[in-house]
CSV table of C-alpha atoms in Angstrom, one decimal:
chain,number,residue,atom,x,y,z
A,1,UNK,CA,0.0,0.0,0.0
A,2,UNK,CA,2.8,2.5,0.9
A,3,UNK,CA,4.4,1.9,-2.5
A,4,UNK,CA,1.1,2.6,-4.3
A,5,UNK,CA,0.6,5.9,-2.3
A,6,UNK,CA,4.2,7.0,-3.0
A,7,UNK,CA,3.9,6.2,-6.7
A,8,UNK,CA,0.6,8.1,-7.0
A,9,UNK,CA,2.0,11.1,-5.3
A,10,UNK,CA,5.2,11.2,-7.4
A,11,UNK,CA,3.2,10.6,-10.6
A,12,UNK,CA,1.2,13.7,-9.7
A,13,UNK,CA,4.5,15.6,-9.1
A,14,UNK,CA,5.7,14.5,-12.5
A,15,UNK,CA,2.4,15.7,-14.0
A,16,UNK,CA,3.0,19.1,-12.4
A,17,UNK,CA,6.4,19.3,-14.1
A,18,UNK,CA,4.9,18.2,-17.4
A,19,UNK,CA,2.7,21.2,-17.2
A,20,UNK,CA,5.8,23.4,-17.3
A,21,UNK,CA,6.6,21.8,-20.7
A,22,UNK,CA,3.1,22.7,-21.9
A,23,UNK,CA,3.6,26.2,-20.6
A,24,UNK,CA,6.9,26.6,-22.5
A,25,UNK,CA,5.3,25.4,-25.7
A,26,UNK,CA,2.4,27.7,-25.4
A,27,UNK,CA,4.6,30.6,-24.5
A,28,UNK,CA,6.7,30.2,-27.7
A,29,UNK,CA,3.5,29.9,-29.8
A,30,UNK,CA,1.9,32.9,-28.1
A,31,UNK,CA,5.0,35.1,-28.6
A,32,UNK,CA,5.1,34.2,-32.3
A,33,UNK,CA,1.4,35.4,-32.5
A,34,UNK,CA,2.5,38.8,-31.0
A,35,UNK,CA,1.6,38.1,-27.4
A,36,UNK,CA,3.0,40.3,-24.7
A,37,UNK,CA,4.5,39.2,-21.4
A,38,UNK,CA,3.7,41.2,-18.3
A,39,UNK,CA,5.1,41.1,-14.8
A,40,UNK,CA,8.4,39.3,-15.7
A,41,UNK,CA,9.9,40.1,-12.3
A,42,UNK,CA,6.9,38.8,-10.4
A,43,UNK,CA,6.8,35.7,-12.5
A,44,UNK,CA,10.5,35.1,-11.5
A,45,UNK,CA,9.5,35.5,-7.9
A,46,UNK,CA,6.6,33.0,-8.3
A,47,UNK,CA,8.9,30.4,-9.9
A,48,UNK,CA,11.5,30.9,-7.1
A,49,UNK,CA,8.8,30.7,-4.4
A,50,UNK,CA,7.3,27.6,-5.9
A,51,UNK,CA,10.7,25.9,-6.2
A,52,UNK,CA,11.7,26.9,-2.6
A,53,UNK,CA,8.3,25.7,-1.3
A,54,UNK,CA,8.8,22.2,-2.9
A,55,UNK,CA,12.4,22.0,-1.6
A,56,UNK,CA,11.3,23.2,1.8
A,57,UNK,CA,8.5,20.7,2.2
A,58,UNK,CA,10.7,17.8,1.1
A,59,UNK,CA,13.5,18.9,3.3
A,60,UNK,CA,11.3,19.4,6.3
A,61,UNK,CA,9.5,16.1,5.7
A,62,UNK,CA,12.9,14.3,5.4
A,63,UNK,CA,14.1,15.9,8.7
A,64,UNK,CA,10.8,14.7,10.3
A,65,UNK,CA,11.2,11.2,9.0
A,66,UNK,CA,8.7,11.3,6.1
A,67,UNK,CA,6.9,9.3,4.7
A,68,UNK,CA,4.3,9.0,7.3
A,69,UNK,CA,1.4,7.0,5.6
A,70,UNK,CA,-1.2,8.4,7.9
A,71,UNK,CA,-4.4,10.4,7.6
A,72,UNK,CA,-2.5,13.7,7.2
A,73,UNK,CA,-0.3,12.4,4.4
A,74,UNK,CA,-3.2,10.7,2.7
A,75,UNK,CA,-5.3,13.9,2.9
A,76,UNK,CA,-2.3,15.9,1.6
A,77,UNK,CA,-1.9,13.5,-1.3
A,78,UNK,CA,-5.6,13.6,-2.1
A,79,UNK,CA,-5.6,17.5,-2.1
A,80,UNK,CA,-2.5,17.5,-4.2
A,81,UNK,CA,-3.8,15.0,-6.8
A,82,UNK,CA,-7.1,16.9,-7.1
A,83,UNK,CA,-5.2,20.1,-7.6
A,84,UNK,CA,-3.2,18.6,-10.4
A,85,UNK,CA,-6.5,17.4,-12.0
A,86,UNK,CA,-7.8,20.9,-11.7
A,87,UNK,CA,-4.5,22.2,-13.3
A,88,UNK,CA,-5.1,20.0,-16.3
A,89,UNK,CA,-8.7,21.0,-16.5
A,90,UNK,CA,-7.7,24.6,-16.6
A,91,UNK,CA,-5.1,23.9,-19.2
A,92,UNK,CA,-7.6,22.0,-21.3
A,93,UNK,CA,-10.2,24.8,-20.8
A,94,UNK,CA,-8.0,27.7,-22.0
A,95,UNK,CA,-5.7,25.6,-24.2
A,96,UNK,CA,-3.1,27.6,-26.0
A,97,UNK,CA,-3.2,30.7,-23.8
A,98,UNK,CA,-2.3,28.9,-20.6
A,99,UNK,CA,1.2,29.5,-19.3
A,100,UNK,CA,2.8,29.9,-15.9
A,101,UNK,CA,3.7,33.4,-17.0
A,102,UNK,CA,1.4,36.4,-17.5
A,103,UNK,CA,1.3,36.4,-21.3
A,104,UNK,CA,-1.6,38.0,-23.1
A,105,UNK,CA,-2.3,37.0,-26.6
A,106,UNK,CA,-3.6,39.5,-29.2
A,107,UNK,CA,-7.4,39.8,-29.0
A,108,UNK,CA,-7.8,37.9,-32.3
A,109,UNK,CA,-6.1,34.8,-30.7
A,110,UNK,CA,-7.5,35.1,-27.1
A,111,UNK,CA,-11.0,34.3,-26.2
A,112,UNK,CA,-12.3,34.7,-22.6
A,113,UNK,CA,-13.5,31.5,-21.1
A,114,UNK,CA,-17.0,32.0,-19.8
A,115,UNK,CA,-17.7,28.4,-18.7
A,116,UNK,CA,-19.5,28.0,-15.3
A,117,UNK,CA,-16.1,27.2,-13.6
A,118,UNK,CA,-14.5,30.4,-14.8
A,119,UNK,CA,-17.6,32.4,-13.9
A,120,UNK,CA,-17.8,30.9,-10.3
A,121,UNK,CA,-14.0,31.0,-9.7
A,122,UNK,CA,-12.4,34.1,-11.2
A,123,UNK,CA,-8.9,32.5,-11.3
A,124,UNK,CA,-9.3,28.7,-11.0
A,125,UNK,CA,-5.6,28.1,-11.8
A,126,UNK,CA,-4.6,30.0,-8.6
A,127,UNK,CA,-7.5,29.0,-6.3
A,128,UNK,CA,-8.2,25.5,-7.4
A,129,UNK,CA,-4.7,24.4,-8.4
A,130,UNK,CA,-1.8,26.4,-7.0
A,131,UNK,CA,-3.0,27.1,-3.4
A,132,UNK,CA,-4.4,23.5,-2.9
A,133,UNK,CA,-1.3,22.1,-4.6
A,134,UNK,CA,1.0,23.8,-2.1
A,135,UNK,CA,-1.2,22.9,0.9
A,136,UNK,CA,-1.5,19.2,-0.2
A,137,UNK,CA,2.3,19.0,-0.9
A,138,UNK,CA,3.2,20.3,2.6
A,139,UNK,CA,0.6,18.1,4.3
A,140,UNK,CA,1.9,15.0,2.5
A,141,UNK,CA,5.3,15.6,4.1
A,142,UNK,CA,4.0,16.9,7.4
A,143,UNK,CA,5.9,20.1,6.6
A,144,UNK,CA,4.1,22.5,9.0
A,145,UNK,CA,6.7,25.3,8.9
A,146,UNK,CA,6.7,25.2,5.1
A,147,UNK,CA,2.9,25.1,5.0
A,148,UNK,CA,2.5,28.2,7.2
A,149,UNK,CA,5.6,30.3,6.5
A,150,UNK,CA,6.1,29.2,2.9
A,151,UNK,CA,2.4,29.7,2.0
A,152,UNK,CA,2.3,33.2,3.5
A,153,UNK,CA,5.5,34.1,1.6
A,154,UNK,CA,4.1,32.6,-1.6
A,155,UNK,CA,1.0,34.6,-1.3
A,156,UNK,CA,2.9,37.9,-1.7
A,157,UNK,CA,3.9,37.4,-5.4
A,158,UNK,CA,0.6,35.4,-6.1
A,159,UNK,CA,-1.6,38.3,-4.9
A,160,UNK,CA,0.5,40.6,-7.0
A,161,UNK,CA,0.0,38.3,-10.0
A,162,UNK,CA,-3.7,38.2,-9.6
A,163,UNK,CA,-4.0,42.0,-9.2
A,164,UNK,CA,-1.8,42.5,-12.3
A,165,UNK,CA,-3.6,39.9,-14.3
A,166,UNK,CA,-7.0,41.5,-13.5
A,167,UNK,CA,-5.8,45.0,-14.5
A,168,UNK,CA,-4.4,43.8,-17.8
A,169,UNK,CA,-7.3,41.6,-18.7
A,170,UNK,CA,-9.8,44.4,-18.0
A,171,UNK,CA,-7.8,46.8,-20.1
A,172,UNK,CA,-7.2,44.3,-22.9
A,173,UNK,CA,-10.6,42.7,-23.3
A,174,UNK,CA,-14.0,44.4,-23.3
A,175,UNK,CA,-15.8,41.1,-22.6
A,176,UNK,CA,-13.7,40.3,-19.5
């Protein structure tokens, strides 16, 4: 059972890293279409924060003797896996315009998703993927310091990203 749980968890981690390849492919295509990248510095901070969070949770878990195979770890894994499913749903929903960076395609190549999910949750990638992903990852490793301190620090560039994205989307698209 423990091997199955570990395998599922690390497959989800690999799926997360595969999303970076999708992002890179989409970024190159978008820039060829004339898309503009905004908030480069903040994107750099988000990547750094995400990387440090992952390393921090693994390190803290290793120091605590992870893997625990208890309710907390199982709950963390479930949250993490669901967040990765949401990530791929968001990628599928907005397809070629999805990237980890704030890149806005020209109006002719960018349609606003008005599905029920995007109407109910303004930024599902952030609220249904990234935040749960980080919470689940830390719970899996019982990384309490990373969960609290890391998440609070991560929220600084994430809130900046959301505010910047809102401002740019409203000024770029009349139907946003």
